[in-house]
Coordinates of C-alpha atoms in Angstrom, one line a residue:
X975 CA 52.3 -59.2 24.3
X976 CA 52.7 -58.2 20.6
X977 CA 50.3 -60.8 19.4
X978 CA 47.5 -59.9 21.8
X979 CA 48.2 -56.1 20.8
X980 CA 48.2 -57.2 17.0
X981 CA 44.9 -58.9 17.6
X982 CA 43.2 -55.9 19.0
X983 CA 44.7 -53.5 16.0
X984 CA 43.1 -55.9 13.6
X985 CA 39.9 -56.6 15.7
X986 CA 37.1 -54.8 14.2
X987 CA 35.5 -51.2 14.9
X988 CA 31.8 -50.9 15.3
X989 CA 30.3 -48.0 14.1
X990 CA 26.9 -46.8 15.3
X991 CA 24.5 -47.2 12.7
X992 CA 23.5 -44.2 10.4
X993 CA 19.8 -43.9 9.2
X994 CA 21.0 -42.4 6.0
X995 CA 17.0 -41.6 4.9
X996 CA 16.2 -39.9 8.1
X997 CA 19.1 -37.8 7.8
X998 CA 18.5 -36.6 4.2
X999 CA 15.2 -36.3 5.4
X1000 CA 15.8 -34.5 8.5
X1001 CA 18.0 -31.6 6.4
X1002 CA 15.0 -30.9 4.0
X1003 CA 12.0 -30.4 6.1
X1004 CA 11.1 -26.6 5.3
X1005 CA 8.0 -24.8 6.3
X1006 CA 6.4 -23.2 3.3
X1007 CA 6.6 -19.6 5.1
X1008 CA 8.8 -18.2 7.9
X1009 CA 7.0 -14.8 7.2
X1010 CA 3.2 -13.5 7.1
X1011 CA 1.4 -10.9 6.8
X1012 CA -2.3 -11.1 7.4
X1013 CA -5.7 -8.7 7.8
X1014 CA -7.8 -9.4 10.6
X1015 CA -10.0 -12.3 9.3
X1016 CA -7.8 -13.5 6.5
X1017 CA -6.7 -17.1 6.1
X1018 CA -3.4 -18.9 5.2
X1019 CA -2.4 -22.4 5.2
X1020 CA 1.0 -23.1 6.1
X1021 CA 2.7 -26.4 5.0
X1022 CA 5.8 -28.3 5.7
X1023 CA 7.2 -30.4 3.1
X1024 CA 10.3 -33.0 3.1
X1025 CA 8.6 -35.5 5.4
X1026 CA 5.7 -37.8 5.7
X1027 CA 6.2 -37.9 9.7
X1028 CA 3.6 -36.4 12.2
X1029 CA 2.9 -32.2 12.2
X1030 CA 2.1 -30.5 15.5
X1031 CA 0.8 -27.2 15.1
X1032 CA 0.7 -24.5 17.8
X1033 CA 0.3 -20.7 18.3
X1034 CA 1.9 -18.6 20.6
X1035 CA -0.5 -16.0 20.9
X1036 CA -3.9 -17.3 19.5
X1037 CA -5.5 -13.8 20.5
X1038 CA -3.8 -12.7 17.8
X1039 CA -3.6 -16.0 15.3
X1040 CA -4.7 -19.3 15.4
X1041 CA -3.5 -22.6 14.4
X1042 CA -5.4 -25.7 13.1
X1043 CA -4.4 -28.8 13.2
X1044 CA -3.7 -29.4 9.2
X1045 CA -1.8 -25.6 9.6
X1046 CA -4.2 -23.1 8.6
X1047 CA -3.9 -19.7 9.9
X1048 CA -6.5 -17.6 11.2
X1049 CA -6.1 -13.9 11.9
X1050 CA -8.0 -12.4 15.0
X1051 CA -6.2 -9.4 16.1
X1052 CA -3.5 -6.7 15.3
X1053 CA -0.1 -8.1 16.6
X1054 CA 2.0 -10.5 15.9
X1055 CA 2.3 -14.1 17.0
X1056 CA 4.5 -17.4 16.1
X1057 CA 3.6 -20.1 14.8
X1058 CA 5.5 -23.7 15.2
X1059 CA 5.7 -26.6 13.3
X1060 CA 7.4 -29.4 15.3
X1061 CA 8.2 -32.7 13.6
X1062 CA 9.9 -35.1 15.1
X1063 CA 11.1 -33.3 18.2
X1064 CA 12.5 -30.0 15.7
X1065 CA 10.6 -26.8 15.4
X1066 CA 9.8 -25.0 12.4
X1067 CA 8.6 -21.4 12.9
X1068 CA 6.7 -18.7 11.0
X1069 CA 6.5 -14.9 12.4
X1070 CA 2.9 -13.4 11.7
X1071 CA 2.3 -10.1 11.9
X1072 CA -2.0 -8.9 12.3
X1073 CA -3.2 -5.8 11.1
X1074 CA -6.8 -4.2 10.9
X1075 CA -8.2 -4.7 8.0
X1076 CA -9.3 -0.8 7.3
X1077 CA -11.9 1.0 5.5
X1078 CA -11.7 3.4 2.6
X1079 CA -10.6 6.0 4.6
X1080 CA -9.0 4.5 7.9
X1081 CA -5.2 4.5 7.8
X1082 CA -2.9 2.4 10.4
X1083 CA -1.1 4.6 13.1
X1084 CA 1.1 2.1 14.9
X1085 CA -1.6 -0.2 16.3
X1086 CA -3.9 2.2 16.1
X1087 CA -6.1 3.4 13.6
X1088 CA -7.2 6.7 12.5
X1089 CA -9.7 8.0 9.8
X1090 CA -8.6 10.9 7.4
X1091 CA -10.7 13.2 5.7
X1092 CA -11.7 12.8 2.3
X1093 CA -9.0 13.4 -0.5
X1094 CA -6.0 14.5 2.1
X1095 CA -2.7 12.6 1.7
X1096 CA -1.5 10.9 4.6
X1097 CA 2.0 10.2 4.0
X1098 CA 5.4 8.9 6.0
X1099 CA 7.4 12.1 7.9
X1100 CA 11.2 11.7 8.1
X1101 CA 11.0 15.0 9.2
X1102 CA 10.2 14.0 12.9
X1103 CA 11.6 10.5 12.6
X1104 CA 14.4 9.8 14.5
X1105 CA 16.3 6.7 13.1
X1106 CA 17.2 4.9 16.1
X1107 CA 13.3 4.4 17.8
X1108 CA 12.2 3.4 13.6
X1109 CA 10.8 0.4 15.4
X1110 CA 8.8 2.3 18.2
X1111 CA 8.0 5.4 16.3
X1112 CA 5.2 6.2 13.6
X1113 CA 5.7 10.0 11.9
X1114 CA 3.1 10.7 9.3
X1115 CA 2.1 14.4 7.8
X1116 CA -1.5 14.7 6.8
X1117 CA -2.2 17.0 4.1
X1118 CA -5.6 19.1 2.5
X1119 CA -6.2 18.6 -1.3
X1120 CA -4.4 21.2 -2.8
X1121 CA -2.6 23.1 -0.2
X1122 CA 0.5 25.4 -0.3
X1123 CA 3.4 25.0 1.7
X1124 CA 2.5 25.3 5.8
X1125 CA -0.6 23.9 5.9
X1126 CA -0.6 20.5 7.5
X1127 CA -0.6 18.4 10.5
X1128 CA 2.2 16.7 11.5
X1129 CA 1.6 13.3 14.0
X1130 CA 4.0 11.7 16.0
X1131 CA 2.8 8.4 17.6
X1132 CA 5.7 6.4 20.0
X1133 CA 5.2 3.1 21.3
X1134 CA 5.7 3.5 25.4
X1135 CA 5.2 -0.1 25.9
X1136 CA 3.3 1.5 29.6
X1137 CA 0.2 2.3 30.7
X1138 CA -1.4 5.5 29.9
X1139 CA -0.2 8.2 32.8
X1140 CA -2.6 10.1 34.1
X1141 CA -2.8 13.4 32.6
X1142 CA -2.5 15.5 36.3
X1143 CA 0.9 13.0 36.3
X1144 CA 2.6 14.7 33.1
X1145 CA 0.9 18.0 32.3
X1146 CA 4.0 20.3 34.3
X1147 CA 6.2 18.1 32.4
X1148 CA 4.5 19.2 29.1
X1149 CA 3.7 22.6 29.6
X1150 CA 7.7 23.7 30.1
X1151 CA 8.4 23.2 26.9
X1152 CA 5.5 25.8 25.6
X1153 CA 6.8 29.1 26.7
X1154 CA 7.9 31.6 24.3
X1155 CA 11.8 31.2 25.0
X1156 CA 11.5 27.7 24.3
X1157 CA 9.3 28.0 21.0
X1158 CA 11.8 30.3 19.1
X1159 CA 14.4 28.2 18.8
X1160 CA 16.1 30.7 16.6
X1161 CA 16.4 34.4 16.9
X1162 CA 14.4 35.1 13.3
X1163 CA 11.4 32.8 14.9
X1164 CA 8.9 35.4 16.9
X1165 CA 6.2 34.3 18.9
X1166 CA 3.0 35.9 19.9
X1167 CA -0.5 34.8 21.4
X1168 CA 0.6 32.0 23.0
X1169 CA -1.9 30.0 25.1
X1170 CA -1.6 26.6 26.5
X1171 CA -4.9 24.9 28.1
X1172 CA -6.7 21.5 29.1
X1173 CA -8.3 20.1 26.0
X1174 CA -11.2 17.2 26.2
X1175 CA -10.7 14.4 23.5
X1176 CA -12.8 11.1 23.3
X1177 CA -9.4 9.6 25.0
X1178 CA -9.2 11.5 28.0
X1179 CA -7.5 15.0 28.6
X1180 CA -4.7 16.1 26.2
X1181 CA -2.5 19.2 26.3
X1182 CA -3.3 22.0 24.1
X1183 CA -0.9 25.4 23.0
X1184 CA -2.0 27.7 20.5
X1185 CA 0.6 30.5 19.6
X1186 CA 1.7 32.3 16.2
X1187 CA 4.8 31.8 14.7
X1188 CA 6.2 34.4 12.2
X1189 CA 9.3 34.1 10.2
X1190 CA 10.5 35.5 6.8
X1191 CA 7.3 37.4 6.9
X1192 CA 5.2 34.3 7.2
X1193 CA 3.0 33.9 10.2
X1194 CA 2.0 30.1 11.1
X1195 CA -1.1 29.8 13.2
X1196 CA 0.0 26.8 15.2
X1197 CA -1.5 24.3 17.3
X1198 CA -0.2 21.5 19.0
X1199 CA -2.0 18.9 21.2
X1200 CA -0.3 16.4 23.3
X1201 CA -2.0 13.4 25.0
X1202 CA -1.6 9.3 25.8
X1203 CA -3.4 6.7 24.7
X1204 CA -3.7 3.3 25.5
X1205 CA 0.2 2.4 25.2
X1206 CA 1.0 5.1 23.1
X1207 CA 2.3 8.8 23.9
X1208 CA 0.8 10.7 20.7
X1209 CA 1.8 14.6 19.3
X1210 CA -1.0 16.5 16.7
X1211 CA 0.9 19.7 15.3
X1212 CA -1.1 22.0 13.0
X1213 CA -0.1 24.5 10.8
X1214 CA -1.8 26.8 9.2
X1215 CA -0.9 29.8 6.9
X1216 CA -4.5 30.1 4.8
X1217 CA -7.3 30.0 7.6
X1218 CA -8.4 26.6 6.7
X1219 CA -10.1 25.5 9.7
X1220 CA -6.9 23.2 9.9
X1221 CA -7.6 23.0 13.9
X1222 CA -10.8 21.4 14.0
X1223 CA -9.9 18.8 11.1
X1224 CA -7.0 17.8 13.7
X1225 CA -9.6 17.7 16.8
X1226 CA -12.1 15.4 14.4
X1227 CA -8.6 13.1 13.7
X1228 CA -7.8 13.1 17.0
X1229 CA -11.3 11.9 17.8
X1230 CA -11.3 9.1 15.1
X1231 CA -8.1 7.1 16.8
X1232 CA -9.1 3.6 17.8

């Protein structure tokens, strides 16, 4: 009994064998980008390096960037897409994000687009932001050349993820908040000529009020317009302390979004 069990202590252990290359290989395998950012129509090849084994390329949304077979990346559409590199049964991925390429004065409202007059400044709102839907949410101000203090247009632009409602659907929900009660939300705030109506865009219907607001001595002839398109529930306020036809320069924005 003790020499059979001194036999098997001494006997030896096999021990799988390790393919010491492919495991140094294995651990530096790297794709040359994990992040992109590309105009519609731009180009990018993507490489992996650390191996001299087989590359299978694939998108996952070629509507929005494609894939060839060497790992060049074409951009079609705005949006983002993955794309994998798998070697040797292990996936390598790169996240690329699409947007329009734009002209000189087109700027990028969520996935939309909208054109801006000549020489105003279109410029990030924290104002109207709030910092928990910073991934839904686009707040920009647009501002005339040379304007005081007052004068702008505010836009608010919020990623629904739905289907445009139908404007009969969510007019009654709208229109409560436009009432002078709910306008002065202070007692120094006074309202006066308030008038809420159906306006026509190139999208569809949107909600129009038009009222004065006076504070400090200051009287703000505002404008808001509320409306939906596509995916996307969208707020235009105007202000306007000078009479600069601020109004219809929103209306001609409003009319721009694509």
């Amino acid at each position: 009994m003790v020499i059979i069990l001194a036999a098997a202590m001494l006997a030896p252990v096999s021990v799988p064998f390790m393919d010491n290359y492919a495991i140094a290989e294995a651990a530096t395998v790297k794709i040359s980008n994990k992040k992109l950012s590309l105009k519609v129509g731009e180009t990018k090849a993507l490489k992996i390096t650390g191996t001299t084994k087989k590359v299978t390329w694939t998108s996952s949304k070629k509507s929005v960037a494609t894939v060839s077979s060497k790992g060049k990346v074409t951009a079609k559409s705005a949006g983002t897409a993955t794309i994998t590199a798998t070697v040797n049964k292990k996936k390598y991925t790169c996240k690329v994000t699409v947007t329009k390429k734009l002209g000189p004065n087109e700027r990028e409202l969520g996935n939309l687009t909208i054109t801006i007059p000549e020489g105003w400044t279109y410029e990030f709102n924290p104002i109207m932001l709030n910092p928990s839907m910073a991934d839904l949410v686009q707040s920009q101000i647009l501002t005339p050349p040379n304007a005081s203090y007052g004068n702008d247009i505010q836009i608010y632009a919020e990623y629904t993820g739905k289907k445009a409602p139908a404007y009969a659907d969510i007019k009654g929900d709208i229109a409560r908040y436009y009432t002078e009660e709910e306008l002065a939300f202070s007692s120094d705030i006074k309202i006066t000529n308030l008038n809420v109506s159906d306006f026509t865009t190139n999208h569809g219907t949107a909600f129009r009020a038009a009222y004065t607001l006076t504070v400090d001595g200051t009287a703000y002839n505002m404008v808001v317009y509320e409306f939906y398109i596509d995916n996307y529930y969208l707020k235009f306020t105007v202000s306007d302390t000078e009479n600069l036809n601020m109004d219809a320069t929103a209306v001609t924005v409003i009319n721009s979004i694509k």
